[in-house]
Short mmCIF file of C-alpha atoms and ligand atoms in Angstrom, two decimals:
data_model
loop_
_atom_site.label_atom_id
_atom_site.label_comp_id
_atom_site.label_asym_id
_atom_site.label_seq_id
_atom_site.Cartn_x
_atom_site.Cartn_y
_atom_site.Cartn_z
CA MET Q 1 -155.39 103.27 171.43
CA SER Q 2 -155.49 100.65 168.71
CA ASP Q 3 -152.60 99.16 166.80
CA ASN Q 4 -153.34 101.44 163.86
CA PHE Q 5 -149.92 102.92 162.99
CA PHE Q 6 -151.51 106.36 162.85
CA ASP Q 7 -152.53 106.08 166.52
CA ILE Q 8 -149.04 104.95 167.45
CA ALA Q 9 -147.44 107.85 165.57
CA ALA Q 10 -150.02 110.37 166.83
CA ALA Q 11 -149.06 109.53 170.40
CA CYS Q 12 -145.64 111.02 169.53
CA PHE Q 13 -146.92 114.23 167.96
CA PRO Q 14 -145.78 117.43 169.68
CA ALA Q 15 -147.85 119.08 172.39
CA ASP Q 16 -147.65 122.32 170.44
CA ALA Q 17 -149.82 121.63 167.39
CA ASP Q 18 -148.38 124.69 165.66
CA SER Q 19 -144.96 123.07 165.36
CA SER Q 20 -143.84 122.50 161.84
CA PHE Q 21 -144.37 119.13 160.19
CA ILE Q 22 -143.61 119.89 156.54
CA GLU Q 23 -141.87 122.90 155.07
CA LEU Q 24 -141.76 123.18 151.29
CA GLU Q 25 -139.05 124.82 149.17
CA SER Q 26 -141.41 127.74 148.67
CA GLY Q 27 -141.34 128.31 152.42
CA ARG Q 28 -144.94 127.17 152.83
CA ARG Q 29 -145.32 125.41 156.17
CA TYR Q 30 -147.74 122.78 157.36
CA SER Q 31 -148.06 122.28 161.11
CA TYR Q 32 -149.12 119.21 163.04
CA ARG Q 33 -152.52 120.90 163.36
CA ASP Q 34 -152.70 120.99 159.54
CA LEU Q 35 -151.71 117.33 159.47
CA MET Q 36 -154.57 116.42 161.82
CA GLU Q 37 -157.14 118.59 160.08
CA ILE Q 38 -156.33 117.84 156.46
CA SER Q 39 -155.86 114.11 157.04
CA GLY Q 40 -159.09 114.18 159.09
CA ARG Q 41 -161.04 115.73 156.21
CA TYR Q 42 -159.52 113.38 153.66
CA ALA Q 43 -160.30 110.38 155.90
CA ARG Q 44 -163.88 111.57 156.29
CA LEU Q 45 -164.24 111.90 152.53
CA LEU Q 46 -162.87 108.39 152.03
CA ALA Q 47 -165.36 107.06 154.60
CA GLU Q 48 -168.20 108.90 152.84
CA LEU Q 49 -167.14 107.30 149.58
CA GLY Q 50 -167.63 103.95 151.28
CA VAL Q 51 -164.00 103.12 151.91
CA ALA Q 52 -164.00 100.57 154.72
CA LYS Q 53 -161.30 98.68 156.56
CA GLY Q 54 -159.02 96.85 154.16
CA ASP Q 55 -160.25 98.66 151.04
CA ARG Q 56 -157.47 99.83 148.77
CA VAL Q 57 -156.89 103.47 147.84
CA ALA Q 58 -154.53 103.71 144.88
CA VAL Q 59 -152.60 106.95 144.52
CA GLN Q 60 -150.41 108.13 141.66
CA VAL Q 61 -149.69 111.78 142.41
CA GLU Q 62 -146.68 114.07 142.46
CA LYS Q 63 -144.85 114.43 145.74
CA SER Q 64 -146.54 117.00 147.96
CA ALA Q 65 -147.58 117.65 151.55
CA GLU Q 66 -151.13 116.76 150.51
CA ALA Q 67 -149.95 113.37 149.30
CA VAL Q 68 -148.51 112.71 152.76
CA PHE Q 69 -151.82 113.75 154.32
CA LEU Q 70 -153.62 111.38 151.98
CA TYR Q 71 -151.35 108.53 153.11
CA LEU Q 72 -152.20 109.38 156.72
CA ALA Q 73 -155.89 109.71 155.87
CA CYS Q 74 -155.87 106.18 154.45
CA LEU Q 75 -154.34 104.86 157.67
CA ARG Q 76 -156.94 106.78 159.69
CA ALA Q 77 -159.78 105.40 157.56
CA GLY Q 78 -158.42 101.87 158.01
CA ALA Q 79 -157.78 101.64 154.26
CA ALA Q 80 -154.75 100.14 152.55
CA TYR Q 81 -152.67 102.90 150.98
CA LEU Q 82 -151.37 101.94 147.56
CA PRO Q 83 -148.85 104.44 146.19
CA LEU Q 84 -147.76 104.16 142.58
CA ASN Q 85 -144.58 105.47 141.00
CA THR Q 86 -145.43 108.63 139.08
CA ALA Q 87 -143.39 107.33 136.15
CA TYR Q 88 -145.75 104.42 135.51
CA THR Q 89 -147.50 104.57 132.16
CA LYS Q 90 -151.22 104.26 131.58
CA ALA Q 91 -150.87 100.58 130.71
CA GLU Q 92 -148.91 99.91 133.89
CA VAL Q 93 -151.45 101.80 136.00
CA GLY Q 94 -154.19 99.76 134.35
CA TYR Q 95 -152.54 96.57 135.52
CA PHE Q 96 -152.22 97.80 139.12
CA LEU Q 97 -155.82 99.00 139.26
CA GLY Q 98 -157.09 95.74 137.81
CA ASP Q 99 -155.05 93.69 140.24
CA ALA Q 100 -155.66 95.68 143.41
CA GLU Q 101 -159.28 96.66 142.72
CA PRO Q 102 -159.12 99.86 144.74
CA LYS Q 103 -162.27 101.63 145.80
CA VAL Q 104 -160.67 104.99 145.02
CA PHE Q 105 -157.94 106.03 142.60
CA VAL Q 106 -156.31 109.43 142.98
CA CYS Q 107 -154.29 111.01 140.16
CA PRO Q 108 -153.05 114.54 139.36
CA PRO Q 109 -155.73 116.90 137.96
CA GLY Q 110 -153.94 117.06 134.62
CA ASN Q 111 -154.07 113.26 134.16
CA GLU Q 112 -157.74 112.78 134.91
CA ALA Q 113 -158.93 112.80 131.31
CA ALA Q 114 -156.17 110.43 130.18
CA LEU Q 115 -156.74 107.96 133.02
CA ALA Q 116 -160.55 108.02 133.19
CA ASP Q 117 -160.97 105.07 130.82
CA THR Q 118 -158.22 103.11 132.52
CA ALA Q 119 -159.88 103.54 135.91
CA LYS Q 120 -163.30 102.70 134.51
CA GLY Q 121 -161.97 99.68 132.67
CA ALA Q 122 -160.51 98.39 135.92
CA GLY Q 123 -163.84 98.84 137.66
CA VAL Q 124 -162.67 101.65 139.96
CA GLY Q 125 -165.76 103.49 141.19
CA ASN Q 126 -164.15 106.74 142.31
CA LEU Q 127 -161.54 108.68 140.36
CA LEU Q 128 -160.39 111.75 142.27
CA THR Q 129 -157.58 114.21 141.69
CA LEU Q 130 -155.00 115.86 143.90
CA GLY Q 131 -152.51 118.50 142.79
CA THR Q 132 -149.33 119.60 144.50
CA GLY Q 133 -150.89 122.88 145.58
CA GLY Q 134 -153.75 121.20 147.41
CA ASP Q 135 -155.97 121.56 144.33
CA GLY Q 136 -158.06 118.87 142.65
CA SER Q 137 -161.40 117.20 143.25
CA LEU Q 138 -160.31 115.27 146.33
CA ALA Q 139 -159.19 118.44 148.09
CA ASP Q 140 -162.27 120.34 146.86
CA ARG Q 141 -164.70 117.72 148.09
CA ALA Q 142 -162.93 117.41 151.42
CA ALA Q 143 -162.75 121.18 151.97
CA GLY Q 144 -166.12 121.62 153.66
CA LEU Q 145 -165.96 118.47 155.78
CA ASP Q 146 -165.53 118.23 159.53
CA PRO Q 147 -161.81 117.74 160.27
CA GLU Q 148 -162.56 115.73 163.42
CA PHE Q 149 -162.29 112.09 162.52
CA ASP Q 150 -162.08 109.10 164.82
CA THR Q 151 -159.27 106.96 163.49
CA VAL Q 152 -160.56 103.49 162.69
CA ALA Q 153 -159.27 100.97 165.22
CA CYS Q 154 -157.01 98.42 163.57
CA ALA Q 155 -155.34 95.26 164.77
CA ALA Q 156 -151.59 94.88 164.33
CA ASP Q 157 -152.12 92.38 161.51
CA ASP Q 158 -154.57 94.53 159.57
CA LEU Q 159 -153.49 95.73 156.15
CA ALA Q 160 -152.02 99.25 156.15
CA ALA Q 161 -150.50 99.48 152.68
CA ILE Q 162 -149.71 97.63 149.50
CA LEU Q 163 -146.45 98.43 147.75
CA TYR Q 164 -145.90 96.89 144.35
CA THR Q 165 -142.52 95.41 143.57
CA SER Q 166 -141.81 94.04 140.11
CA GLY Q 167 -141.30 90.33 139.65
CA THR Q 168 -138.61 88.69 137.57
CA THR Q 169 -141.35 87.24 135.46
CA GLY Q 170 -142.33 90.82 134.67
CA ARG Q 171 -145.54 90.64 136.69
CA SER Q 172 -145.62 93.04 139.58
CA LYS Q 173 -146.43 91.76 143.03
CA GLY Q 174 -148.21 93.75 145.71
CA ALA Q 175 -146.42 93.44 149.05
CA MET Q 176 -149.03 93.59 151.81
CA MET Q 177 -147.78 95.64 154.74
CA SER Q 178 -149.56 95.47 158.08
CA HIS Q 179 -149.78 98.12 160.77
CA ARG Q 180 -147.31 96.04 162.78
CA ASN Q 181 -144.86 96.03 159.89
CA LEU Q 182 -144.89 99.83 159.77
CA SER Q 183 -144.90 100.52 163.47
CA SER Q 184 -142.23 98.01 164.48
CA ASN Q 185 -139.84 99.32 161.83
CA ALA Q 186 -140.57 102.98 162.52
CA ALA Q 187 -140.08 102.58 166.30
CA THR Q 188 -136.83 100.67 165.80
CA LEU Q 189 -135.31 103.08 163.29
CA HIS Q 190 -136.37 106.08 165.34
CA ARG Q 191 -134.61 104.58 168.33
CA ILE Q 192 -131.41 103.23 166.80
CA TRP Q 193 -130.73 106.33 164.72
CA GLY Q 194 -131.02 108.39 167.88
CA PHE Q 195 -133.67 110.87 166.75
CA ARG Q 196 -133.69 114.03 168.89
CA PRO Q 197 -136.28 116.69 169.62
CA ASP Q 198 -134.34 119.23 167.55
CA ASP Q 199 -133.89 117.01 164.48
CA VAL Q 200 -134.96 118.34 161.08
CA LEU Q 201 -135.02 115.84 158.23
CA LEU Q 202 -134.12 116.87 154.70
CA HIS Q 203 -136.53 114.85 152.56
CA ALA Q 204 -135.59 114.60 148.89
CA LEU Q 205 -136.78 111.03 148.18
CA PRO Q 206 -139.91 110.00 146.32
CA ILE Q 207 -142.80 109.02 148.58
CA PHE Q 208 -144.23 106.14 146.57
CA HIS Q 209 -141.41 103.88 147.79
CA THR Q 210 -140.65 102.37 151.19
CA HIS Q 211 -137.55 104.55 151.64
CA GLY Q 212 -139.16 107.99 151.38
CA LEU Q 213 -142.54 106.93 152.77
CA PHE Q 214 -141.99 104.44 155.56
CA VAL Q 215 -138.37 105.06 156.51
CA ALA Q 216 -138.05 108.82 156.23
CA THR Q 217 -141.61 110.06 156.82
CA ASN Q 218 -142.49 107.56 159.53
CA CYS Q 219 -139.31 108.35 161.49
CA VAL Q 220 -140.26 112.04 161.43
CA LEU Q 221 -143.80 111.20 162.60
CA MET Q 222 -142.43 109.08 165.43
CA ASN Q 223 -140.20 111.98 166.39
CA GLY Q 224 -142.98 114.55 166.20
CA THR Q 225 -140.65 116.96 164.42
CA GLY Q 226 -140.42 118.60 161.03
CA MET Q 227 -139.01 117.94 157.60
CA LEU Q 228 -137.80 120.13 154.77
CA PHE Q 229 -139.64 118.63 151.85
CA LEU Q 230 -138.17 118.82 148.34
CA GLY Q 231 -140.21 117.82 145.30
CA LYS Q 232 -137.14 115.93 144.12
CA PHE Q 233 -133.42 115.73 144.73
CA ASP Q 234 -131.87 118.98 143.57
CA PRO Q 235 -128.31 119.86 144.68
CA ASP Q 236 -129.03 123.61 144.73
CA ALA Q 237 -131.91 123.14 147.14
CA VAL Q 238 -129.96 120.61 149.20
CA PHE Q 239 -127.03 122.98 149.64
CA ARG Q 240 -129.41 125.79 150.52
CA LEU Q 241 -131.17 123.70 153.18
CA LEU Q 242 -128.32 121.67 154.70
CA PRO Q 243 -127.55 124.45 157.21
CA ARG Q 244 -131.07 124.03 158.60
CA ALA Q 245 -131.24 120.23 158.52
CA THR Q 246 -129.74 117.60 160.80
CA VAL Q 247 -130.59 114.31 159.07
CA MET Q 248 -130.72 113.35 155.41
CA MET Q 249 -131.75 110.03 153.94
CA GLY Q 250 -130.75 109.29 150.39
CA VAL Q 251 -129.97 106.76 147.73
CA PRO Q 252 -126.28 106.42 146.75
CA THR Q 253 -126.89 108.61 143.69
CA PHE Q 254 -127.59 111.57 145.99
CA TYR Q 255 -124.17 111.18 147.53
CA THR Q 256 -122.29 110.80 144.26
CA ARG Q 257 -124.04 113.92 142.99
CA LEU Q 258 -123.17 115.89 146.10
CA LEU Q 259 -119.56 114.71 145.79
CA ALA Q 260 -119.43 115.98 142.23
CA ASP Q 261 -120.29 119.46 143.51
CA PRO Q 262 -117.55 121.81 144.77
CA ARG Q 263 -120.00 123.20 147.32
CA LEU Q 264 -119.65 119.99 149.37
CA THR Q 265 -117.36 121.10 152.20
CA PRO Q 266 -117.11 120.47 155.95
CA GLU Q 267 -118.81 123.85 156.47
CA ALA Q 268 -121.75 122.91 154.20
CA ALA Q 269 -122.39 119.80 156.31
CA ALA Q 270 -121.50 121.32 159.68
CA HIS Q 271 -125.10 121.46 160.95
CA MET Q 272 -125.79 117.87 159.96
CA ARG Q 273 -125.95 115.05 162.49
CA LEU Q 274 -126.47 112.10 160.21
CA PHE Q 275 -126.36 111.12 156.54
CA ILE Q 276 -128.07 107.80 155.79
CA SER Q 277 -127.89 105.79 152.56
CA GLY Q 278 -129.83 102.83 151.25
CA SER Q 279 -131.94 101.24 148.47
CA ALA Q 280 -128.83 100.32 146.48
CA PRO Q 281 -125.19 99.56 147.22
CA LEU Q 282 -123.13 102.55 148.30
CA LEU Q 283 -119.67 102.15 146.85
CA ALA Q 284 -116.97 102.00 149.52
CA ASP Q 285 -115.16 104.71 147.55
CA THR Q 286 -118.17 107.01 147.84
CA HIS Q 287 -118.27 106.42 151.58
CA ARG Q 288 -114.56 107.23 151.97
CA GLU Q 289 -114.64 110.26 149.71
CA PHE Q 290 -117.67 111.67 151.50
CA ARG Q 291 -115.91 111.26 154.83
CA GLU Q 292 -112.81 113.00 153.51
CA ARG Q 293 -114.81 115.89 152.12
CA THR Q 294 -117.23 116.45 155.00
CA GLY Q 295 -116.02 114.55 158.05
CA HIS Q 296 -119.27 112.52 157.99
CA ALA Q 297 -119.30 108.73 157.73
CA ILE Q 298 -122.47 107.92 155.79
CA LEU Q 299 -124.56 105.39 157.70
CA GLU Q 300 -125.55 102.65 155.26
CA ARG Q 301 -128.57 100.49 155.90
CA TYR Q 302 -130.28 97.76 153.93
CA GLY Q 303 -133.89 96.84 153.45
CA MET Q 304 -136.52 96.06 150.90
CA THR Q 305 -140.15 96.74 150.15
CA GLU Q 306 -141.37 93.42 151.53
CA THR Q 307 -139.48 93.71 154.80
CA GLY Q 308 -138.91 97.35 155.55
CA MET Q 309 -135.45 97.91 156.95
CA LEU Q 310 -133.36 94.93 157.93
CA THR Q 311 -129.86 95.98 158.86
CA SER Q 312 -128.04 99.18 159.71
CA ASN Q 313 -124.53 100.31 160.42
CA PRO Q 314 -124.31 101.59 163.98
CA LEU Q 315 -124.97 105.15 165.07
CA ASP Q 316 -122.22 104.74 167.65
CA GLY Q 317 -119.49 102.44 166.45
CA ASP Q 318 -117.78 101.66 163.18
CA ARG Q 319 -119.75 102.39 160.04
CA ILE Q 320 -117.87 100.13 157.71
CA PRO Q 321 -117.79 101.09 154.03
CA GLY Q 322 -119.14 98.38 151.77
CA THR Q 323 -121.21 96.75 154.53
CA VAL Q 324 -124.83 97.28 155.50
CA GLY Q 325 -124.21 96.80 159.22
CA PHE Q 326 -125.97 94.65 161.79
CA PRO Q 327 -129.45 93.11 161.79
CA LEU Q 328 -131.89 95.50 163.48
CA PRO Q 329 -133.16 94.61 166.96
CA GLU Q 330 -135.96 92.02 166.61
CA VAL Q 331 -134.87 91.23 163.04
CA SER Q 332 -133.15 87.91 162.42
CA VAL Q 333 -130.94 87.54 159.37
CA ARG Q 334 -129.44 84.24 158.26
CA VAL Q 335 -127.43 83.15 155.27
CA ALA Q 336 -128.87 80.11 153.55
CA ASP Q 337 -128.12 77.87 150.63
CA GLU Q 338 -130.22 79.11 147.74
CA LYS Q 339 -131.49 75.69 146.76
CA THR Q 340 -131.87 73.82 150.04
CA GLY Q 341 -132.58 76.71 152.38
CA GLU Q 342 -130.13 75.23 154.88
CA PRO Q 343 -128.07 77.81 156.74
CA VAL Q 344 -124.51 77.90 155.39
CA ALA Q 345 -121.43 77.59 157.60
CA GLU Q 346 -120.48 80.69 159.60
CA GLY Q 347 -118.98 83.34 157.37
CA GLY Q 348 -120.21 81.57 154.23
CA ILE Q 349 -121.95 83.13 151.24
CA GLY Q 350 -125.59 82.48 150.48
CA VAL Q 351 -129.00 84.03 150.09
CA LEU Q 352 -130.07 86.28 152.93
CA GLU Q 353 -133.22 85.15 154.69
CA VAL Q 354 -134.95 87.30 157.27
CA LYS Q 355 -137.60 87.08 159.93
CA GLY Q 356 -139.23 89.59 162.26
CA PRO Q 357 -142.23 91.82 162.94
CA ASN Q 358 -141.19 93.94 159.96
CA VAL Q 359 -141.63 91.15 157.39
CA PHE Q 360 -144.73 91.52 155.22
CA SER Q 361 -147.61 89.10 155.34
CA GLY Q 362 -147.51 88.08 151.69
CA TYR Q 363 -148.15 89.15 148.12
CA TRP Q 364 -151.60 90.45 147.28
CA ARG Q 365 -153.67 87.63 145.79
CA MET Q 366 -150.58 85.56 145.04
CA PRO Q 367 -150.54 82.83 147.70
CA GLU Q 368 -148.31 80.63 145.55
CA LYS Q 369 -145.67 83.40 145.18
CA THR Q 370 -145.89 84.07 148.90
CA ALA Q 371 -145.34 80.39 149.65
CA GLN Q 372 -142.31 80.36 147.33
CA GLU Q 373 -140.68 83.25 149.12
CA ILE Q 374 -141.64 82.79 152.76
CA ARG Q 375 -140.53 79.49 154.26
CA PRO Q 376 -142.91 77.69 156.63
CA GLY Q 377 -140.88 78.85 159.65
CA GLY Q 378 -141.45 82.48 158.62
CA TRP Q 379 -138.09 83.10 156.95
CA PHE Q 380 -138.47 85.40 153.96
CA ILE Q 381 -136.03 84.74 151.12
CA THR Q 382 -134.72 88.17 150.15
CA GLY Q 383 -133.06 87.06 146.92
CA ASP Q 384 -129.98 89.04 147.89
CA VAL Q 385 -126.74 87.16 148.10
CA GLY Q 386 -124.52 88.05 151.02
CA ARG Q 387 -122.49 86.99 154.01
CA ILE Q 388 -122.08 87.93 157.66
CA ASP Q 389 -118.52 88.61 158.77
CA GLU Q 390 -116.90 87.66 162.06
CA ARG Q 391 -117.92 90.99 163.64
CA GLY Q 392 -121.54 90.45 162.64
CA TYR Q 393 -121.63 93.00 159.80
CA VAL Q 394 -123.77 91.97 156.85
CA HIS Q 395 -122.22 92.27 153.37
CA ILE Q 396 -124.36 92.24 150.23
CA ILE Q 397 -122.61 90.61 147.34
CA GLY Q 398 -125.15 90.74 144.61
CA ARG Q 399 -128.67 89.95 143.69
CA ALA Q 400 -129.66 86.44 143.03
CA LYS Q 401 -132.03 87.51 140.35
CA ASP Q 402 -130.17 89.93 138.11
CA LEU Q 403 -132.25 92.84 139.25
CA VAL Q 404 -130.94 96.16 137.96
CA ILE Q 405 -131.12 99.13 140.35
CA SER Q 406 -130.87 102.38 138.45
CA GLY Q 407 -130.95 105.59 140.48
CA GLY Q 408 -132.42 103.66 143.40
CA PHE Q 409 -135.29 102.19 141.37
CA ASN Q 410 -135.64 98.52 140.60
CA VAL Q 411 -135.68 97.45 137.00
CA TYR Q 412 -136.50 93.83 136.33
CA PRO Q 413 -134.77 92.81 133.09
CA LYS Q 414 -137.54 90.48 132.06
CA GLU Q 415 -140.06 93.29 131.83
CA VAL Q 416 -137.84 95.32 129.50
CA GLU Q 417 -136.86 92.24 127.49
CA THR Q 418 -140.52 91.44 126.90
CA VAL Q 419 -141.06 94.87 125.34
CA ILE Q 420 -137.95 94.63 123.16
CA ASP Q 421 -138.70 91.08 122.08
CA GLY Q 422 -142.07 92.34 120.93
CA ILE Q 423 -140.50 94.63 118.32
CA ASP Q 424 -140.81 93.37 114.77
CA GLY Q 425 -137.41 92.09 113.63
CA VAL Q 426 -136.06 91.30 117.11
CA VAL Q 427 -135.24 87.69 117.87
CA GLU Q 428 -134.38 88.08 121.51
CA SER Q 429 -132.75 90.36 124.00
CA ALA Q 430 -130.93 90.40 127.30
CA VAL Q 431 -131.20 93.35 129.63
CA ILE Q 432 -128.43 93.94 132.13
CA GLY Q 433 -127.20 96.56 134.57
CA ILE Q 434 -123.91 98.30 133.85
CA PRO Q 435 -122.06 100.36 136.50
CA HIS Q 436 -122.88 104.01 135.99
CA PRO Q 437 -121.23 106.90 137.86
CA ASP Q 438 -124.51 108.71 138.45
CA PHE Q 439 -127.25 106.07 138.57
CA GLY Q 440 -125.26 103.31 140.28
CA GLU Q 441 -126.36 101.08 137.44
CA ALA Q 442 -127.75 101.91 134.04
CA VAL Q 443 -130.01 99.68 131.99
CA MET Q 444 -128.43 98.22 128.86
CA ALA Q 445 -130.07 96.03 126.25
CA VAL Q 446 -128.19 93.48 124.18
CA VAL Q 447 -130.30 92.61 121.17
CA LEU Q 448 -130.27 89.88 118.55
CA ARG Q 449 -131.96 90.89 115.27
CA ARG Q 450 -133.44 88.79 112.53
CA PRO Q 451 -131.09 88.76 109.50
CA GLY Q 452 -131.73 91.84 107.40
CA ALA Q 453 -134.07 93.44 109.95
CA ALA Q 454 -133.84 97.22 110.11
CA VAL Q 455 -134.23 97.52 113.90
CA ASP Q 456 -131.87 100.11 115.33
CA GLU Q 457 -131.20 101.71 118.70
CA ALA Q 458 -133.86 104.38 118.19
CA ALA Q 459 -136.51 101.71 117.54
CA VAL Q 460 -135.61 99.81 120.72
CA VAL Q 461 -135.51 102.94 122.88
CA GLY Q 462 -138.70 104.26 121.26
CA ALA Q 463 -140.67 101.08 121.97
CA CYS Q 464 -139.49 101.06 125.58
CA ARG Q 465 -140.37 104.73 126.04
CA GLU Q 466 -143.87 104.07 124.88
CA GLN Q 467 -144.54 101.18 127.18
CA LEU Q 468 -142.32 101.62 130.21
CA ALA Q 469 -141.49 104.15 132.89
CA ASN Q 470 -138.47 106.24 131.92
CA PHE Q 471 -136.10 104.71 134.46
CA LYS Q 472 -136.55 101.31 132.81
CA VAL Q 473 -135.62 102.52 129.31
CA PRO Q 474 -132.15 101.29 128.20
CA LYS Q 475 -129.41 103.91 128.23
CA ALA Q 476 -127.41 101.83 125.75
CA VAL Q 477 -128.27 99.23 123.15
CA ALA Q 478 -125.85 96.81 121.52
CA PHE Q 479 -126.58 94.42 118.69
CA VAL Q 480 -124.98 90.98 118.66
CA ASP Q 481 -124.97 87.91 116.43
CA GLU Q 482 -125.71 85.60 119.31
CA LEU Q 483 -126.23 85.70 123.07
CA PRO Q 484 -123.78 83.70 125.18
CA ARG Q 485 -125.45 80.71 126.82
CA ASN Q 486 -124.45 78.07 129.30
CA ALA Q 487 -124.88 74.34 128.82
CA MET Q 488 -128.43 74.53 130.13
CA GLY Q 489 -129.33 77.11 127.50
CA LYS Q 490 -129.47 80.03 129.95
CA VAL Q 491 -128.13 83.37 128.76
CA GLN Q 492 -124.95 84.17 130.66
CA LYS Q 493 -125.59 87.72 131.66
CA ASN Q 494 -122.42 87.86 133.71
CA LEU Q 495 -120.42 87.66 130.46
CA LEU Q 496 -122.45 90.44 128.91
CA ARG Q 497 -121.92 92.60 131.97
CA GLU Q 498 -118.20 91.87 131.93
CA ALA Q 499 -117.91 92.78 128.24
CA ASN Q 500 -119.72 96.09 128.73
CA LYS Q 501 -118.68 97.08 132.23
CA GLY Q 502 -116.64 100.16 131.32
CA ARG Q 503 -119.24 101.51 128.97
CA PHE Q 504 -120.46 104.32 131.20
CA GLY Q 505 -117.04 105.05 132.65
CA ALA Q 506 -117.84 103.89 136.20
P1 AMP I 601 -136.76 97.74 147.10
O1 AMP I 601 -137.74 96.67 147.33
O2 AMP I 601 -137.06 98.62 145.96
O3 AMP I 601 -136.54 98.54 148.33
O4 AMP I 601 -135.37 97.05 146.74
C1 AMP I 601 -134.81 96.17 147.64
C2 AMP I 601 -133.48 95.73 147.16
O5 AMP I 601 -132.57 96.83 147.09
C3 AMP I 601 -132.82 94.78 148.12
O6 AMP I 601 -133.31 93.46 147.97
C4 AMP I 601 -131.37 94.92 147.76
O7 AMP I 601 -131.06 94.15 146.62
C5 AMP I 601 -131.26 96.38 147.38
N1 AMP I 601 -130.70 97.18 148.46
C6 AMP I 601 -131.35 97.95 149.35
N2 AMP I 601 -130.47 98.55 150.18
C7 AMP I 601 -129.25 98.14 149.81
C8 AMP I 601 -127.93 98.39 150.27
N3 AMP I 601 -127.69 99.22 151.26
N4 AMP I 601 -126.91 97.78 149.62
C9 AMP I 601 -127.15 96.94 148.60
N5 AMP I 601 -128.35 96.66 148.11
C10 AMP I 601 -129.40 97.26 148.71
#
């Protein structure tokens, strides 16, 4: 057995290949035999297309069982799986393809015509399609192939995936994840969250992000059990399926939405063993309210794309609202001074730095960015500001870099500001996150116009819609005569946030 994460996970698959792996809302079931056969055919097709170890396979498809099989096929073929948010626009996809130079790009059948030029322009040799019903050219071409496929042996350090995270400069960075990164994190989470042979995971997260892909799906694979697979978070479906599930992983928005629903009762959650939250701060109030309504203390954990999961509240022990728990086994977390990198005094506030087998190997083709964010001793600078209390619980205080997290997705202000600043009549803009009862934070733009310019809210929103994924588009726009600045000329976003904090009623 090699260190290929697929081999490690496959060693945990159930003896009975007919056991369920994925069950869709429609009731359609995919067994572990289906997993092996479909991923085997897809891997064979990739190999026939010339995909070799380390080659990238970029994928922008809707969530489906087939998309999971494609992820596994990439691992089996030794390729680097590169999932892209389905909300990314053509221009954004063009950037990713140009940067990553994948050998294959897979999109939904309906987008093929629109993306053909983009793929060609980026030099991608193979454009294939995959639909949610197992349709599309990839599935068609794989259909007649032999499902037996010898998984390509990989070393622990070999590249398994590239996940793009936006940069504050607006340029996205591809976090290179190795097989070790995936397997160490999956084994640890599977263990510390006490997965059992009868667990059923309710999966309502997107699978282009570390949370839904590596945390949720990989835990299920390591457990050799099944998941109830929703296309997206939908309270009706969640309430229908909770009586059959035992574990749910979600972003805080899931929990606030469930709380807003009268169907959330102790009975509705009676079959559940564990509710887990992450990707954005879970308000302590949400944690308390959820406990009052259901009897369940949500287990909050913290992680990021570049590092996988880093900390978790305990399965047995106090899950403290407003904290993200203890560093995971094998993961070291320290609090350092942002400028000097020196560890701060015990209990002090600083930037969280982390080290461990889960930490990525660097940013794709950006050695200088990698060097800026990983210290020579291997400590990765998360950019999150926090502290560790006397009991060892990690608290996240804020983000060093003004990142906005809306509905669990990262929005880097600079990227939105660049679009707004490009509108005729706009002098400059500042994009901030404002507390929002549903999204956690909502994007807001504060805009300075040229005197007499006719730019209005519709123009700002319209320009953003055209060029950016929907979740990055401002939900509010305000026009000001000047932006507040400090003595160094930097815009004081904290003042803008303060002035607008009640805007969405959170
Ligand atoms: P991403 O790379 O998209 O997973 O985003 C990672 C960032 O999300 C982290 O650096 C944190 O700022 C934030 N984050 C993730 N989990 C939590 C959490 N439980 N509480 C607060 N922030 C979190």
